[in-house]
Amino acid sequence: MPQNKKPRNKKYAFSGKQQRMSNPKKILEQFHTQIGQLYRQQQIQEALNLSQQALQKFPNDINLLKNAGAFAGMVDNRILLEKYTLQALKINPDDADAHNNLALLLAEQKQFEKAIEHYQLALEITPNLADVHNNLAVSLVEQKQFEKAHQHYQTALKINPNYISPQWNLSLLQLTQCNFTQGWQNYESRYHKDHKGHKLTGTTPPKTSIPHYQGKDLKGKSLLIYHEQGFGDVIQFIRYLPLLKIQKGVANIALVCNLSLKKLFSTTDCIDHLLDEDEFNRGNLQGMDYWIFIASLPLHFNTTLETIPNQLPYLSSPQTDQNNWQSKLPQNLNNSFNIGLVWKGRAAHANDRNRSLPSIQILKPLWQLAEHRKKNNQSQLSFISLQKGNGEAIKPPPDQPLIHLGNQIQDFADTAAIVSQLDLVICVDTAIAHLTGSLNIPCWVLLPDCGTDWRWMLDRTDSPWYPNTMKLFRQQTDGDWDGVVAEVCKALSDLNIPMPQNTKPRNKKDAFSGKQQRMSNPRKTSTQR
């Protein structure tokens, strides 16, 4: 190296070496080698940068274009993904990988019909691509073509029995269609080490020497229940813990949960040891025979649609906690119909762009309904925001008639104390829906048309997980929240809300009496919509 000069940047040193080469083939090989090394080292952005540099010299190299498109997708650069994929298809219309990459982009943009076309073109070129069969099935589900989706998931598994993604996706479809027998079995794939999404869904097994429970007799045993996925999943499936002692004869139950759920679960009698994640990781638990993920319990109870344990409530809020919040609720609590609102889920959730409302402004018809009732001397509606997060959650627009409590809530025990004093909660598909249902407080859930979670099944307006308590309002077309809120307003208008008598507190379910409340079979309240 020349004296008194700084070391050259490796990128430019490599470029200079290429420039000295006279053989273009060797230069291209050098690029591919270096790009492959960067990819294997998980330096995706650097691999994309070098691919772009290589394309300046070799703009028609199909492999460079395909790789650049793939790398662009990995770093969430949709503009470059589309650019390079379309260039690759222009050069070679019979490239199955390029069709798959373009279809993935189209599916991300919710152009499912076009995505399906390109997946099918890819399979016409190369029929035995397991990942394409899996991807095609995902788009078919969004188009409500469930039988075809099922066939392509099965084909992907036939091609590659060790491919976890189609098994996981198939489980979600089976559970959606109430095929619980096979669905719970395939649902176990969610924490398989080869499942690319297991870390994203929060199903990473605990670091422990305790054996993983695989179905042995539990009579007299000690069992560690480990939390997973979202808060709502834990709240939904904690209903199984009493049954472990009643039906399985478990002697000792320990639950590891998120700190924000710990106080809420502290009143659950069947839990002998309650730990948050930090306490568990410090080794503050000894003598357990097995551990199990909480969402694996339905499998081991052979849960079917008819045997869902749905006795409500199964969680409660102590009166002392409720008293702490009473002064922050409407002072005329017994003289108005009090509705809790949550319009957004956790932003980091993979499906949040589908399940959350774009803005609280979508709920404006609710305020208009409340004003109309007030002018007509009908029972008043009061709205309480339970929304947490940033932006509107911290400071809703001033024209929204809300009592905002979300930024004062510290954990789910606080939320439970507030919800227990309300007449109704209207929310999107988030943990608050499961909390409200578990407390046996009426809850209306607003559901998207795209990416609807499996637990809400198909077409139902009720939930067998929370019978006679939960009502589902579904989008009829993707993104049409206005139509959903219009239905909610109509349902509110149709409620028989009694006028206050200024005497004893009104029973929260008085307004919901009627045909649905008299039904004991949750399946009978299912309607085709």
Short mmCIF file of C-alpha atoms in Angstrom, two decimals:
data_model
loop_
_atom_site.label_atom_id
_atom_site.label_comp_id
_atom_site.label_asym_id
_atom_site.label_seq_id
_atom_site.Cartn_x
_atom_site.Cartn_y
_atom_site.Cartn_z
CA MET A 1 0.00 0.00 0.00
CA PRO A 2 1.39 3.46 -0.85
CA GLN A 3 2.80 5.43 2.11
CA ASN A 4 0.86 8.21 3.85
CA LYS A 5 -2.44 7.23 2.28
CA LYS A 6 -5.59 6.04 3.99
CA PRO A 7 -6.76 2.48 3.29
CA ARG A 8 -9.13 2.38 0.36
CA ASN A 9 -12.81 1.55 0.90
CA LYS A 10 -13.25 -2.17 0.21
CA LYS A 11 -16.16 -1.46 -2.09
CA TYR A 12 -14.08 0.77 -4.32
CA ALA A 13 -11.08 -1.53 -4.09
CA PHE A 14 -13.30 -4.32 -5.35
CA SER A 15 -14.63 -2.09 -8.13
CA GLY A 16 -11.09 -1.25 -9.20
CA LYS A 17 -10.21 -4.92 -9.36
CA GLN A 18 -13.20 -5.49 -11.59
CA GLN A 19 -12.18 -2.61 -13.83
CA ARG A 20 -8.75 -4.17 -14.34
CA MET A 21 -10.38 -7.40 -15.47
CA SER A 22 -10.81 -7.65 -19.21
CA ASN A 23 -13.13 -10.66 -19.11
CA PRO A 24 -16.77 -9.56 -18.47
CA LYS A 25 -17.71 -13.09 -17.51
CA LYS A 26 -15.20 -13.07 -14.67
CA ILE A 27 -16.37 -9.64 -13.53
CA LEU A 28 -19.95 -10.92 -13.37
CA GLU A 29 -18.84 -14.00 -11.45
CA GLN A 30 -17.04 -11.77 -8.95
CA PHE A 31 -20.21 -9.77 -8.42
CA HIS A 32 -22.31 -12.87 -7.86
CA THR A 33 -19.75 -14.28 -5.41
CA GLN A 34 -19.59 -11.10 -3.38
CA ILE A 35 -23.38 -10.65 -3.40
CA GLY A 36 -23.82 -14.25 -2.24
CA GLN A 37 -21.40 -13.69 0.63
CA LEU A 38 -23.25 -10.59 1.76
CA TYR A 39 -26.56 -12.45 1.62
CA ARG A 40 -25.24 -15.37 3.67
CA GLN A 41 -23.96 -12.87 6.23
CA GLN A 42 -27.47 -11.36 6.40
CA GLN A 43 -26.16 -8.03 5.09
CA ILE A 44 -29.22 -7.58 2.91
CA GLN A 45 -29.00 -3.85 2.28
CA GLU A 46 -25.33 -4.20 1.30
CA ALA A 47 -26.26 -7.08 -1.02
CA LEU A 48 -28.90 -4.87 -2.64
CA ASN A 49 -26.43 -1.99 -3.02
CA LEU A 50 -23.85 -4.23 -4.70
CA SER A 51 -26.54 -5.75 -6.93
CA GLN A 52 -27.48 -2.25 -8.11
CA GLN A 53 -23.82 -1.51 -8.77
CA ALA A 54 -23.52 -4.72 -10.79
CA LEU A 55 -26.64 -3.88 -12.79
CA GLN A 56 -24.99 -0.71 -14.02
CA LYS A 57 -22.51 -2.93 -15.87
CA PHE A 58 -24.86 -5.85 -16.62
CA PRO A 59 -28.40 -4.39 -16.85
CA ASN A 60 -29.84 -7.47 -18.58
CA ASP A 61 -28.50 -10.17 -16.28
CA ILE A 62 -31.59 -12.05 -15.17
CA ASN A 63 -30.06 -13.37 -11.95
CA LEU A 64 -28.88 -9.93 -10.86
CA LEU A 65 -32.35 -8.53 -11.50
CA LYS A 66 -34.09 -11.33 -9.61
CA ASN A 67 -31.70 -11.06 -6.68
CA ALA A 68 -32.00 -7.28 -6.56
CA GLY A 69 -35.78 -7.60 -6.52
CA ALA A 70 -35.66 -10.20 -3.76
CA PHE A 71 -33.28 -8.10 -1.65
CA ALA A 72 -35.47 -5.04 -2.17
CA GLY A 73 -38.42 -7.01 -0.82
CA MET A 74 -36.42 -8.08 2.23
CA VAL A 75 -35.61 -4.47 3.13
CA ASP A 76 -39.20 -3.41 2.40
CA ASN A 77 -38.32 -1.31 -0.65
CA ARG A 78 -41.40 -2.00 -2.73
CA ILE A 79 -40.45 0.49 -5.47
CA LEU A 80 -37.20 -1.32 -6.28
CA LEU A 81 -38.86 -4.71 -5.87
CA GLU A 82 -41.41 -3.86 -8.55
CA LYS A 83 -38.81 -2.23 -10.80
CA TYR A 84 -36.36 -5.13 -10.90
CA THR A 85 -39.01 -7.84 -11.00
CA LEU A 86 -40.75 -6.27 -14.00
CA GLN A 87 -37.39 -5.88 -15.75
CA ALA A 88 -36.63 -9.55 -15.12
CA LEU A 89 -40.00 -10.62 -16.56
CA LYS A 90 -39.51 -8.41 -19.59
CA ILE A 91 -36.25 -10.20 -20.36
CA ASN A 92 -37.59 -13.65 -19.50
CA PRO A 93 -41.40 -14.02 -19.25
CA ASP A 94 -40.94 -17.68 -18.35
CA ASP A 95 -39.09 -17.05 -15.08
CA ALA A 96 -41.10 -18.64 -12.27
CA ASP A 97 -39.19 -16.88 -9.48
CA ALA A 98 -39.88 -13.48 -10.99
CA HIS A 99 -43.59 -14.26 -11.27
CA ASN A 100 -43.60 -15.33 -7.62
CA ASN A 101 -41.81 -12.15 -6.52
CA LEU A 102 -44.24 -9.95 -8.46
CA ALA A 103 -47.20 -11.86 -7.04
CA LEU A 104 -45.91 -11.30 -3.50
CA LEU A 105 -45.76 -7.57 -4.20
CA LEU A 106 -49.28 -7.56 -5.65
CA ALA A 107 -50.61 -9.48 -2.65
CA GLU A 108 -48.96 -6.95 -0.33
CA GLN A 109 -50.90 -4.27 -2.24
CA LYS A 110 -54.10 -6.35 -1.83
CA GLN A 111 -54.33 -6.94 -5.58
CA PHE A 112 -55.12 -10.58 -4.90
CA GLU A 113 -56.65 -11.46 -8.27
CA LYS A 114 -53.53 -10.29 -10.12
CA ALA A 115 -51.32 -11.98 -7.55
CA ILE A 116 -53.14 -15.28 -8.10
CA GLU A 117 -52.58 -14.96 -11.86
CA HIS A 118 -48.82 -14.62 -11.44
CA TYR A 119 -48.61 -17.43 -8.87
CA GLN A 120 -50.44 -19.67 -11.36
CA LEU A 121 -48.08 -18.62 -14.17
CA ALA A 122 -45.14 -19.53 -11.94
CA LEU A 123 -46.62 -22.97 -11.30
CA GLU A 124 -47.31 -23.53 -14.99
CA ILE A 125 -43.59 -22.98 -15.59
CA THR A 126 -42.37 -24.95 -12.55
CA PRO A 127 -45.15 -26.98 -10.90
CA ASN A 128 -43.24 -28.28 -7.88
CA LEU A 129 -42.47 -24.98 -6.11
CA ALA A 130 -43.72 -25.52 -2.57
CA ASP A 131 -43.33 -21.87 -1.57
CA VAL A 132 -45.42 -20.72 -4.55
CA HIS A 133 -48.21 -23.17 -3.67
CA ASN A 134 -48.14 -21.78 -0.11
CA ASN A 135 -48.17 -18.17 -1.28
CA LEU A 136 -50.97 -18.86 -3.75
CA ALA A 137 -53.05 -20.44 -1.00
CA VAL A 138 -52.67 -17.35 1.19
CA SER A 139 -54.10 -15.15 -1.58
CA LEU A 140 -56.88 -17.64 -2.28
CA VAL A 141 -57.94 -17.42 1.37
CA GLU A 142 -58.26 -13.65 1.03
CA GLN A 143 -60.49 -14.24 -2.02
CA LYS A 144 -62.62 -16.64 0.07
CA GLN A 145 -61.63 -19.56 -2.19
CA PHE A 146 -61.07 -21.83 0.78
CA GLU A 147 -61.24 -25.25 -0.89
CA LYS A 148 -58.63 -24.29 -3.48
CA ALA A 149 -56.45 -22.79 -0.75
CA HIS A 150 -56.67 -26.03 1.23
CA GLN A 151 -55.55 -28.02 -1.83
CA HIS A 152 -52.51 -25.81 -2.44
CA TYR A 153 -51.42 -25.97 1.21
CA GLN A 154 -51.64 -29.75 1.00
CA THR A 155 -49.68 -29.75 -2.27
CA ALA A 156 -46.94 -27.63 -0.70
CA LEU A 157 -46.68 -30.12 2.18
CA LYS A 158 -46.64 -33.07 -0.22
CA ILE A 159 -43.74 -31.49 -2.13
CA ASN A 160 -41.88 -30.66 1.08
CA PRO A 161 -43.25 -32.36 4.24
CA ASN A 162 -40.77 -30.37 6.35
CA TYR A 163 -42.01 -26.99 5.11
CA ILE A 164 -43.57 -25.36 8.17
CA SER A 165 -45.25 -22.26 6.72
CA PRO A 166 -48.02 -24.11 4.84
CA GLN A 167 -48.70 -26.25 7.91
CA TRP A 168 -49.09 -23.11 10.04
CA ASN A 169 -51.24 -21.39 7.42
CA LEU A 170 -53.34 -24.52 6.97
CA SER A 171 -54.00 -24.60 10.71
CA LEU A 172 -55.36 -21.05 10.59
CA LEU A 173 -57.69 -21.98 7.74
CA GLN A 174 -58.85 -25.13 9.52
CA LEU A 175 -59.56 -23.24 12.76
CA THR A 176 -61.38 -20.53 10.80
CA GLN A 177 -63.61 -23.23 9.31
CA CYS A 178 -64.12 -24.82 12.78
CA ASN A 179 -62.14 -27.93 11.86
CA PHE A 180 -60.67 -27.95 15.36
CA THR A 181 -59.55 -31.59 15.36
CA GLN A 182 -56.95 -31.08 12.64
CA GLY A 183 -56.55 -27.35 13.25
CA TRP A 184 -55.18 -27.65 16.80
CA GLN A 185 -52.73 -30.32 15.64
CA ASN A 186 -51.32 -28.14 12.86
CA TYR A 187 -51.42 -25.07 15.12
CA GLU A 188 -48.51 -26.59 17.04
CA SER A 189 -46.27 -25.71 14.08
CA ARG A 190 -46.34 -22.07 15.23
CA TYR A 191 -43.33 -22.59 17.51
CA HIS A 192 -41.35 -24.95 15.28
CA LYS A 193 -37.74 -23.79 14.97
CA ASP A 194 -38.03 -23.70 11.17
CA HIS A 195 -41.14 -21.53 11.18
CA LYS A 196 -39.89 -18.18 9.92
CA GLY A 197 -42.59 -16.26 11.78
CA HIS A 198 -42.35 -17.89 15.22
CA LYS A 199 -40.33 -15.03 16.68
CA LEU A 200 -42.69 -12.48 15.17
CA THR A 201 -45.73 -14.19 16.69
CA GLY A 202 -44.07 -14.48 20.10
CA THR A 203 -43.99 -18.26 20.25
CA THR A 204 -40.34 -18.79 21.11
CA PRO A 205 -40.04 -21.62 23.66
CA PRO A 206 -38.71 -20.68 27.11
CA LYS A 207 -35.10 -21.29 28.00
CA THR A 208 -35.59 -23.99 30.59
CA SER A 209 -34.59 -27.55 31.39
CA ILE A 210 -38.17 -28.40 32.29
CA PRO A 211 -39.51 -31.01 29.83
CA HIS A 212 -42.00 -29.83 27.21
CA TYR A 213 -45.38 -31.47 27.88
CA GLN A 214 -46.34 -33.94 25.14
CA GLY A 215 -49.58 -35.44 26.45
CA LYS A 216 -48.72 -37.69 29.40
CA ASP A 217 -50.94 -38.18 32.44
CA LEU A 218 -50.94 -34.97 34.50
CA LYS A 219 -52.56 -36.29 37.67
CA GLY A 220 -50.60 -35.04 40.67
CA LYS A 221 -48.09 -33.20 38.44
CA SER A 222 -46.84 -29.63 38.43
CA LEU A 223 -47.34 -27.74 35.16
CA LEU A 224 -45.80 -24.48 33.97
CA ILE A 225 -48.04 -22.52 31.58
CA TYR A 226 -45.96 -20.22 29.35
CA HIS A 227 -47.38 -17.12 27.69
CA GLU A 228 -47.16 -16.58 23.94
CA GLN A 229 -48.30 -14.44 21.03
CA GLY A 230 -50.36 -11.38 22.04
CA PHE A 231 -52.07 -10.31 25.24
CA GLY A 232 -55.44 -11.31 23.79
CA ASP A 233 -54.28 -14.89 23.20
CA VAL A 234 -53.28 -15.27 26.85
CA ILE A 235 -56.56 -13.74 28.08
CA GLN A 236 -58.58 -15.97 25.75
CA PHE A 237 -56.90 -19.24 26.76
CA ILE A 238 -56.44 -18.67 30.50
CA ARG A 239 -59.97 -20.08 30.78
CA TYR A 240 -58.40 -23.55 30.54
CA LEU A 241 -56.35 -23.27 33.74
CA PRO A 242 -59.12 -24.25 36.20
CA LEU A 243 -59.90 -27.26 33.99
CA LEU A 244 -56.33 -28.50 34.38
CA LYS A 245 -57.05 -29.14 38.04
CA ILE A 246 -60.69 -30.19 37.66
CA GLN A 247 -60.35 -32.52 34.66
CA LYS A 248 -56.65 -33.37 34.45
CA GLY A 249 -55.84 -33.57 38.15
CA VAL A 250 -52.91 -31.14 37.99
CA ALA A 251 -51.66 -30.50 41.51
CA ASN A 252 -49.68 -27.32 40.95
CA ILE A 253 -50.04 -24.62 38.26
CA ALA A 254 -47.49 -21.91 37.53
CA LEU A 255 -48.17 -19.19 34.96
CA VAL A 256 -45.54 -17.01 33.31
CA CYS A 257 -47.08 -13.91 31.75
CA ASN A 258 -46.26 -10.39 30.70
CA LEU A 259 -45.96 -7.92 33.58
CA SER A 260 -48.93 -5.92 32.30
CA LEU A 261 -51.18 -8.98 32.77
CA LYS A 262 -49.84 -10.10 36.15
CA LYS A 263 -52.11 -8.07 38.42
CA LEU A 264 -55.18 -8.99 36.34
CA PHE A 265 -54.45 -12.71 36.77
CA SER A 266 -53.58 -12.41 40.46
CA THR A 267 -57.23 -12.97 41.40
CA THR A 268 -57.39 -16.31 39.53
CA ASP A 269 -57.63 -18.88 42.33
CA CYS A 270 -56.28 -21.89 40.43
CA ILE A 271 -52.84 -20.31 39.82
CA ASP A 272 -50.37 -21.41 42.51
CA HIS A 273 -47.36 -19.45 41.20
CA LEU A 274 -47.66 -16.30 39.09
CA LEU A 275 -44.47 -14.90 37.57
CA ASP A 276 -43.63 -12.27 35.02
CA GLU A 277 -40.96 -12.94 32.39
CA ASP A 278 -38.13 -11.35 34.39
CA GLU A 279 -38.94 -13.35 37.52
CA PHE A 280 -39.01 -16.57 35.51
CA ASN A 281 -35.70 -15.80 33.81
CA ARG A 282 -34.07 -15.22 37.19
CA GLY A 283 -34.87 -18.83 38.05
CA ASN A 284 -37.52 -18.09 40.66
CA LEU A 285 -39.40 -21.32 39.97
CA GLN A 286 -38.40 -24.85 40.89
CA GLY A 287 -39.88 -28.33 40.90
CA MET A 288 -42.10 -28.23 37.79
CA ASP A 289 -42.70 -31.49 35.92
CA TYR A 290 -43.61 -30.02 32.52
CA TRP A 291 -44.12 -26.76 30.65
CA ILE A 292 -46.63 -25.98 27.89
CA PHE A 293 -47.60 -22.99 25.74
CA ILE A 294 -50.96 -21.59 26.86
CA ALA A 295 -52.44 -21.81 23.33
CA SER A 296 -51.65 -25.54 23.23
CA LEU A 297 -54.22 -26.25 25.95
CA PRO A 298 -57.20 -26.52 23.53
CA LEU A 299 -55.37 -29.35 21.75
CA HIS A 300 -54.88 -31.34 24.95
CA PHE A 301 -58.52 -30.84 25.94
CA ASN A 302 -59.64 -32.01 22.47
CA THR A 303 -61.65 -28.81 22.14
CA THR A 304 -64.37 -28.76 19.48
CA LEU A 305 -66.86 -26.04 18.63
CA GLU A 306 -69.38 -27.72 20.94
CA THR A 307 -66.97 -28.16 23.88
CA ILE A 308 -65.38 -24.69 24.06
CA PRO A 309 -65.23 -23.84 27.78
CA ASN A 310 -67.34 -20.67 27.63
CA GLN A 311 -68.67 -20.08 31.10
CA LEU A 312 -68.52 -16.34 31.73
CA PRO A 313 -67.11 -14.46 33.47
CA TYR A 314 -63.82 -16.22 34.06
CA LEU A 315 -61.89 -13.08 35.02
CA SER A 316 -62.93 -10.37 37.46
CA SER A 317 -61.93 -6.99 38.81
CA PRO A 318 -61.84 -6.40 42.58
CA GLN A 319 -64.28 -3.76 43.83
CA THR A 320 -61.39 -1.82 45.38
CA ASP A 321 -59.81 -1.44 41.92
CA GLN A 322 -63.12 -0.30 40.46
CA ASN A 323 -63.52 2.27 43.23
CA ASN A 324 -60.13 3.76 42.36
CA TRP A 325 -61.40 4.61 38.87
CA GLN A 326 -64.96 5.56 39.70
CA SER A 327 -64.23 9.26 40.17
CA LYS A 328 -62.67 9.43 36.69
CA LEU A 329 -65.73 8.01 34.98
CA PRO A 330 -68.81 10.08 34.02
CA GLN A 331 -70.29 11.61 37.16
CA ASN A 332 -73.72 10.59 35.90
CA LEU A 333 -72.53 6.98 35.51
CA ASN A 334 -75.96 5.55 36.33
CA ASN A 335 -77.81 8.16 34.29
CA SER A 336 -76.22 7.44 30.91
CA PHE A 337 -75.31 4.49 28.72
CA ASN A 338 -71.52 4.28 29.02
CA ILE A 339 -69.50 2.96 26.09
CA GLY A 340 -65.78 2.21 26.06
CA LEU A 341 -63.92 2.72 22.78
CA VAL A 342 -60.74 1.29 21.29
CA TRP A 343 -60.13 2.11 17.63
CA LYS A 344 -56.54 0.94 17.13
CA GLY A 345 -54.49 -2.11 18.02
CA ARG A 346 -50.76 -2.33 18.65
CA ALA A 347 -49.00 -0.75 15.66
CA ALA A 348 -46.31 -3.45 15.56
CA HIS A 349 -48.89 -6.22 15.02
CA ALA A 350 -48.46 -7.90 11.63
CA ASN A 351 -52.11 -7.34 10.71
CA ASP A 352 -52.56 -3.89 12.23
CA ARG A 353 -53.04 -2.07 8.93
CA ASN A 354 -56.15 -4.22 8.35
CA ARG A 355 -57.61 -4.44 11.85
CA SER A 356 -57.18 -0.82 13.08
CA LEU A 357 -59.26 2.19 12.10
CA PRO A 358 -57.21 4.80 10.22
CA SER A 359 -58.49 7.54 12.54
CA ILE A 360 -60.94 8.18 15.34
CA GLN A 361 -62.78 10.41 12.85
CA ILE A 362 -64.33 7.20 11.44
CA LEU A 363 -66.38 7.04 14.66
CA LYS A 364 -67.95 10.48 14.12
CA PRO A 365 -71.43 8.97 13.44
CA LEU A 366 -71.42 7.78 17.08
CA TRP A 367 -71.11 11.36 18.33
CA GLN A 368 -73.87 12.42 15.94
CA LEU A 369 -76.13 9.65 17.27
CA ALA A 370 -75.44 10.75 20.84
CA GLU A 371 -76.32 14.35 19.98
CA HIS A 372 -79.51 13.23 18.25
CA ARG A 373 -80.60 11.23 21.31
CA LYS A 374 -79.87 14.17 23.57
CA LYS A 375 -82.02 16.53 21.46
CA ASN A 376 -84.87 14.01 21.50
CA ASN A 377 -84.73 13.52 25.29
CA GLN A 378 -83.63 9.90 24.95
CA SER A 379 -81.20 8.19 27.30
CA GLN A 380 -77.76 9.71 26.89
CA LEU A 381 -74.68 8.00 25.47
CA SER A 382 -71.29 8.67 27.09
CA PHE A 383 -68.01 7.60 25.48
CA ILE A 384 -64.88 6.61 27.39
CA SER A 385 -61.60 6.16 25.50
CA LEU A 386 -59.57 3.14 26.58
CA GLN A 387 -57.12 3.71 23.71
CA LYS A 388 -53.42 3.54 24.48
CA GLY A 389 -50.51 4.52 22.23
CA ASN A 390 -49.42 7.72 20.54
CA GLY A 391 -51.08 10.50 18.56
CA GLU A 392 -54.87 10.41 18.91
CA ALA A 393 -54.56 8.03 21.85
CA ILE A 394 -52.68 10.65 23.90
CA LYS A 395 -54.71 13.65 22.74
CA PRO A 396 -57.86 12.95 20.74
CA PRO A 397 -59.09 15.81 18.52
CA PRO A 398 -60.98 18.42 20.57
CA ASP A 399 -64.24 17.85 18.70
CA GLN A 400 -64.50 14.27 20.00
CA PRO A 401 -66.88 14.00 23.02
CA LEU A 402 -64.66 11.56 24.92
CA ILE A 403 -63.58 11.02 28.47
CA HIS A 404 -60.04 9.99 27.75
CA LEU A 405 -58.55 7.48 30.23
CA GLY A 406 -56.19 5.54 27.95
CA ASN A 407 -53.03 7.42 28.89
CA GLN A 408 -53.74 6.86 32.60
CA ILE A 409 -54.05 3.08 32.28
CA GLN A 410 -50.97 1.25 33.54
CA ASP A 411 -51.93 -2.39 33.00
CA PHE A 412 -54.83 -4.69 32.15
CA ALA A 413 -56.05 -4.68 35.75
CA ASP A 414 -56.72 -0.95 35.34
CA THR A 415 -58.56 -1.59 32.08
CA ALA A 416 -60.62 -4.34 33.71
CA ALA A 417 -61.59 -2.01 36.56
CA ILE A 418 -62.91 0.56 34.07
CA VAL A 419 -64.59 -1.93 31.72
CA SER A 420 -66.39 -3.61 34.63
CA GLN A 421 -68.27 -0.34 35.20
CA LEU A 422 -69.31 0.21 31.56
CA ASP A 423 -72.43 -0.85 29.70
CA LEU A 424 -70.71 -1.70 26.41
CA VAL A 425 -67.28 -1.73 24.78
CA ILE A 426 -66.89 -1.10 21.04
CA CYS A 427 -63.44 -2.02 19.79
CA VAL A 428 -61.37 -3.38 16.94
CA ASP A 429 -59.84 -6.86 17.08
CA THR A 430 -57.43 -6.36 19.95
CA ALA A 431 -56.83 -7.66 23.47
CA ILE A 432 -59.57 -5.41 24.88
CA ALA A 433 -62.16 -7.55 23.08
CA HIS A 434 -60.98 -10.67 24.91
CA LEU A 435 -60.71 -8.83 28.23
CA THR A 436 -64.23 -7.44 27.92
CA GLY A 437 -65.63 -10.83 26.93
CA SER A 438 -63.84 -12.58 29.81
CA LEU A 439 -65.50 -10.12 32.23
CA ASN A 440 -68.91 -10.87 30.66
CA ILE A 441 -69.41 -7.23 29.66
CA PRO A 442 -71.17 -6.67 26.31
CA CYS A 443 -68.63 -6.13 23.55
CA TRP A 444 -69.05 -5.20 19.90
CA VAL A 445 -66.01 -6.05 17.78
CA LEU A 446 -65.28 -4.36 14.44
CA LEU A 447 -63.65 -6.81 12.05
CA PRO A 448 -61.79 -6.29 8.76
CA ASP A 449 -62.61 -8.16 5.57
CA CYS A 450 -58.91 -8.79 4.84
CA GLY A 451 -56.79 -10.68 7.34
CA THR A 452 -59.66 -11.62 9.66
CA ASP A 453 -58.32 -13.61 12.59
CA TRP A 454 -59.21 -17.31 12.77
CA ARG A 455 -61.00 -17.09 16.12
CA TRP A 456 -63.85 -15.05 14.65
CA MET A 457 -64.56 -17.87 12.17
CA LEU A 458 -66.68 -17.24 9.05
CA ASP A 459 -69.77 -15.06 8.63
CA ARG A 460 -70.81 -15.26 12.28
CA THR A 461 -72.23 -12.27 14.12
CA ASP A 462 -71.54 -13.91 17.49
CA SER A 463 -68.60 -15.71 19.11
CA PRO A 464 -68.86 -19.14 20.75
CA TRP A 465 -65.85 -18.15 22.86
CA TYR A 466 -67.93 -15.38 24.46
CA PRO A 467 -71.60 -16.43 24.06
CA ASN A 468 -74.42 -13.91 24.57
CA THR A 469 -71.83 -11.22 25.28
CA MET A 470 -70.01 -10.49 22.04
CA LYS A 471 -71.39 -9.21 18.74
CA LEU A 472 -69.29 -9.09 15.56
CA PHE A 473 -69.56 -6.37 12.92
CA ARG A 474 -67.75 -7.33 9.71
CA GLN A 475 -66.60 -5.26 6.76
CA GLN A 476 -68.49 -6.22 3.62
CA THR A 477 -65.66 -4.95 1.41
CA ASP A 478 -62.02 -4.39 2.26
CA GLY A 479 -61.40 -1.09 4.02
CA ASP A 480 -65.07 -0.11 4.38
CA TRP A 481 -65.08 0.97 8.01
CA ASP A 482 -67.78 3.55 7.30
CA GLY A 483 -70.22 0.74 6.52
CA VAL A 484 -69.28 -1.06 9.74
CA VAL A 485 -69.78 2.05 11.89
CA ALA A 486 -73.14 2.66 10.18
CA GLU A 487 -74.22 -0.84 11.27
CA VAL A 488 -73.01 -0.14 14.80
CA CYS A 489 -75.03 3.08 14.92
CA LYS A 490 -78.14 1.24 13.75
CA ALA A 491 -77.62 -1.44 16.39
CA LEU A 492 -77.20 1.23 19.07
CA SER A 493 -80.37 2.94 17.89
CA ASP A 494 -82.25 -0.36 18.10
CA LEU A 495 -81.13 -1.05 21.67
CA ASN A 496 -83.80 -0.79 24.33
CA ILE A 497 -81.84 1.51 26.63
CA PRO A 498 -84.01 2.31 29.66
CA MET A 499 -84.26 5.91 30.80
CA PRO A 500 -82.50 6.55 34.14
CA GLN A 501 -84.67 6.44 37.24
CA ASN A 502 -82.08 8.04 39.55
CA THR A 503 -82.38 5.08 41.86
CA LYS A 504 -80.35 1.89 41.87
CA PRO A 505 -77.68 1.28 39.19
CA ARG A 506 -79.00 -0.16 35.93
CA ASN A 507 -78.12 -3.76 35.11
CA LYS A 508 -75.59 -3.58 32.26
CA LYS A 509 -77.49 -6.18 30.23
CA ASP A 510 -80.94 -4.61 30.45
CA ALA A 511 -80.46 -3.01 27.03
CA PHE A 512 -79.35 -6.30 25.52
CA SER A 513 -82.34 -8.39 26.60
CA GLY A 514 -84.14 -10.14 23.79
CA LYS A 515 -83.79 -13.07 21.43
CA GLN A 516 -80.01 -13.29 21.48
CA GLN A 517 -79.84 -13.17 25.29
CA ARG A 518 -82.42 -16.00 25.59
CA MET A 519 -80.46 -18.34 23.34
CA SER A 520 -78.30 -20.87 25.11
CA ASN A 521 -76.77 -22.39 21.98
CA PRO A 522 -74.18 -19.93 20.53
CA ARG A 523 -74.40 -21.58 17.13
CA LYS A 524 -78.02 -20.48 16.75
CA THR A 525 -77.01 -16.83 16.67
CA SER A 526 -74.82 -17.36 13.64
CA THR A 527 -76.14 -15.67 10.52
CA GLN A 528 -74.97 -15.51 6.93
CA ARG A 529 -73.99 -12.00 5.98
#
